[in-house]
XYZ file of C-alpha atoms in Angstrom:
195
model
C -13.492 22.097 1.741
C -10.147 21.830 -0.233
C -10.153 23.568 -3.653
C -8.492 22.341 -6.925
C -4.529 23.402 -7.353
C -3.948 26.355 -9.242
C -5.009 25.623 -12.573
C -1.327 25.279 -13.762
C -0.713 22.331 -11.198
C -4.117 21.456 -12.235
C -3.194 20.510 -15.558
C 0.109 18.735 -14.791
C -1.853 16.237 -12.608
C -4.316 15.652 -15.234
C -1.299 14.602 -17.548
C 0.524 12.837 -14.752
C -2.379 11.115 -14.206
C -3.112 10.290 -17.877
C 0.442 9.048 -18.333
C 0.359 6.904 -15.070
C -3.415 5.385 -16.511
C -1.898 4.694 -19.595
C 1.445 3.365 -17.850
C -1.050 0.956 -15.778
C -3.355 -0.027 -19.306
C 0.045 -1.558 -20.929
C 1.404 -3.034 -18.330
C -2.393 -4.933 -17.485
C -2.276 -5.793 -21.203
C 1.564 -6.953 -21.322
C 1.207 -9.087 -18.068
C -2.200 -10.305 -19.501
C -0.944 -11.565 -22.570
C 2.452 -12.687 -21.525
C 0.415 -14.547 -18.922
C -1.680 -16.432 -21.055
C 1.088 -17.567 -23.302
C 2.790 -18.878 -20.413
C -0.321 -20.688 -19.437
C -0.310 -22.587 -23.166
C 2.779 -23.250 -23.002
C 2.393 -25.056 -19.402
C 5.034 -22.972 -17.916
C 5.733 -22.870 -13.966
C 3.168 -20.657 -11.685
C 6.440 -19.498 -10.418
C 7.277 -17.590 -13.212
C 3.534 -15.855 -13.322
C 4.843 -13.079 -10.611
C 7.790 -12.203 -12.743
C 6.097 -11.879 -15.458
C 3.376 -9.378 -13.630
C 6.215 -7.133 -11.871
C 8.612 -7.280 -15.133
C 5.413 -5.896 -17.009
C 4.692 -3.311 -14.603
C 8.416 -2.367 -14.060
C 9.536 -2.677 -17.821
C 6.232 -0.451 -18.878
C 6.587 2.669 -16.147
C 10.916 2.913 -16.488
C 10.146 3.294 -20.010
C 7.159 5.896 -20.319
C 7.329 7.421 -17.354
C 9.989 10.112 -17.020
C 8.457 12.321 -14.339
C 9.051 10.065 -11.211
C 9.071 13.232 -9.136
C 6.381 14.701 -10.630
C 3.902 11.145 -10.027
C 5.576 10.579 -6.912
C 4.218 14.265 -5.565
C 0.928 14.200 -7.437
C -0.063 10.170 -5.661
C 1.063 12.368 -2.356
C -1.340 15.030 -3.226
C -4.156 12.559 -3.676
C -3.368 10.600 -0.499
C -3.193 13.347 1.613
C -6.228 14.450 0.415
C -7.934 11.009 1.261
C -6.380 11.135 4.668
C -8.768 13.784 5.579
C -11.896 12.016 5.291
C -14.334 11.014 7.767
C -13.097 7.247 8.844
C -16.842 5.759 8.133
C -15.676 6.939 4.291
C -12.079 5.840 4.117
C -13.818 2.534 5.465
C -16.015 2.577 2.546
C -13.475 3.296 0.411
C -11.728 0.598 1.126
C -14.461 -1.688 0.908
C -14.845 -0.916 -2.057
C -11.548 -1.732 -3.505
C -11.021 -4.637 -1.536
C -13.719 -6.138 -1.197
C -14.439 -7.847 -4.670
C -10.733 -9.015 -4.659
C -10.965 -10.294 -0.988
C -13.766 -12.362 -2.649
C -12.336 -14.035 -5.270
C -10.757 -16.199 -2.841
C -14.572 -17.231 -1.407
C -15.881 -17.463 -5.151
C -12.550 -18.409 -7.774
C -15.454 -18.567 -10.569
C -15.931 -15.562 -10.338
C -12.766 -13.736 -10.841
C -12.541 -12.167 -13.829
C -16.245 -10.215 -12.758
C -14.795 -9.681 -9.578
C -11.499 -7.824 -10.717
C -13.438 -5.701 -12.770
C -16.480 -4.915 -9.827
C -13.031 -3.925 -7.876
C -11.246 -1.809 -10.589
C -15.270 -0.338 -10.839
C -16.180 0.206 -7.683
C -12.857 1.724 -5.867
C -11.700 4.202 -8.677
C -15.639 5.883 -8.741
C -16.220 5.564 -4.760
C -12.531 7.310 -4.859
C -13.722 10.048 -7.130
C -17.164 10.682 -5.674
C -15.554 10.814 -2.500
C -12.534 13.490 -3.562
C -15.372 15.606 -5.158
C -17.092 15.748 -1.830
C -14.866 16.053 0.427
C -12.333 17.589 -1.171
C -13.589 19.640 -4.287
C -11.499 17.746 -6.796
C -12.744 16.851 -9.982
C -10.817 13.597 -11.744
C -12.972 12.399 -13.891
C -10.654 10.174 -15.403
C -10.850 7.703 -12.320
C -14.635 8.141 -12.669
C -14.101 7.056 -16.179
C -12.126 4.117 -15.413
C -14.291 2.619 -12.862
C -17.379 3.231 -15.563
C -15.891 1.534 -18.202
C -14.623 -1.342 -15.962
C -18.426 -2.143 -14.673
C -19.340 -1.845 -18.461
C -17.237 -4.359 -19.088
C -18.914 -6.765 -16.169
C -22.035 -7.684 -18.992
C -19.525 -8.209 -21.969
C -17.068 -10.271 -20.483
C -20.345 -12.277 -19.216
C -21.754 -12.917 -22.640
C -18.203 -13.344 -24.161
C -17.981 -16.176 -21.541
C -21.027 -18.031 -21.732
C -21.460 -17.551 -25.327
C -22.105 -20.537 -27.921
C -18.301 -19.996 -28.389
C -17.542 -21.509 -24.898
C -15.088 -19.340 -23.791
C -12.243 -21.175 -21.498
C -11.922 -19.705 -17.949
C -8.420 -18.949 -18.666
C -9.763 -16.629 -21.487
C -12.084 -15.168 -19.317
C -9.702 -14.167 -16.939
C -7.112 -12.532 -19.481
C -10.606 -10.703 -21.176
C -11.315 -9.004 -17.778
C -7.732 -7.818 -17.594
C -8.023 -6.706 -21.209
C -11.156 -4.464 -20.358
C -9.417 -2.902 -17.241
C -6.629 -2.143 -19.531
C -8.826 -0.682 -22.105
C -10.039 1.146 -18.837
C -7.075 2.652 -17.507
C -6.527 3.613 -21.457
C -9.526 5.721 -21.747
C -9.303 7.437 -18.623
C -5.735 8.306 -19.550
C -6.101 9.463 -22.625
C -9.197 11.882 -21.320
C -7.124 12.998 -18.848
C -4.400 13.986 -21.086
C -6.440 15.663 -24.178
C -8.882 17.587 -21.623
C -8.644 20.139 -18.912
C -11.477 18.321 -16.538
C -12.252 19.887 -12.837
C -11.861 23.452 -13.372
């Protein structure tokens, strides 16, 4: 079994990591909200990618300095998920694509389906690096908590006497993965988890 880096490297992922989250949370937000003003304002489904890769692209050139440092530290954990049995990286996968691969069997249900995906993959990825690899991120644990949480409140948000559109729906989901990605950055910055 793999151990945790020394606690120095330790540490630096942690804050990579919680930079990166954070990096993710506003761009998720930006897109989401840029999005759904596009959508008022009737604008062309062609312009809905742009929008989603500007975000994304706009967000991590301007936060996150330490390319090198994420670049090695995503290496780290996919080397480290290269080792696992294949019945796990399977699962794994499963889990993170699955829900999205069936949004296009059941559109209703997409904004509980993003967030059952966001859920799902980021805590089967941590239970799985804890087992197999003795490496303790709880800040994907947290994400993937917070996004299932979210499952019941975006429910009742959308079927409420308020009669929430689906459009609104949708954005609220990517507003709670945001908010996801958010907390589990910020833990992973302020604490010193898996040592």
């Amino acid at each position: 079994m793999q151990q945790d880096p020394p606690t120095s490297d330790n540490n630096d992922q942690h804050y990579i990591f919680g930079v990166f989250f954070i990096s993710i949370a506003i761009s998720i937000a930006l897109a989401a909200i840029i999005t759904e003003i596009a959508s008022i304002n009737k604008v062309s489904m062609y312009y809905y990618p742009i929008i989603w890769i500007g975000s994304f692209a706009i967000t991590f050139l301007t936060l996150f300095h330490d390319k090198r440092g994420l670049m090695r530290s995503l290496q780290s954990r996919m080397k480290n998920s290269i080792r696992w049995p294949g019945k796990v990286k399977v699962l794994n996968g499963i889990c993170w694509a699955g829900p999205f691969a069936a949004i296009a069997i059941y559109p209703a249900l997409l904004p509980y389906l993003v967030l059952v995906g966001i859920g799902l993959g980021n805590i089967s990825t941590y239970l799985f690096l804890k087992k197999y690899n003795g490496i303790n991120h709880r800040e994907q644990l947290i994400v993937g908590l917070v996004s299932l949480a979210a499952i019941p409140v975006t429910y009742g948000m959308h079927t409420s006497i308020i009669a929430v559109k689906e459009d609104i729906a949708v954005m609220l989901s990517r507003i709670f993965v945001a908010l996801a990605y958010a907390v589990g950055g910020v833990y992973a910055i302020l604490t010193n988890n898996g040592q």
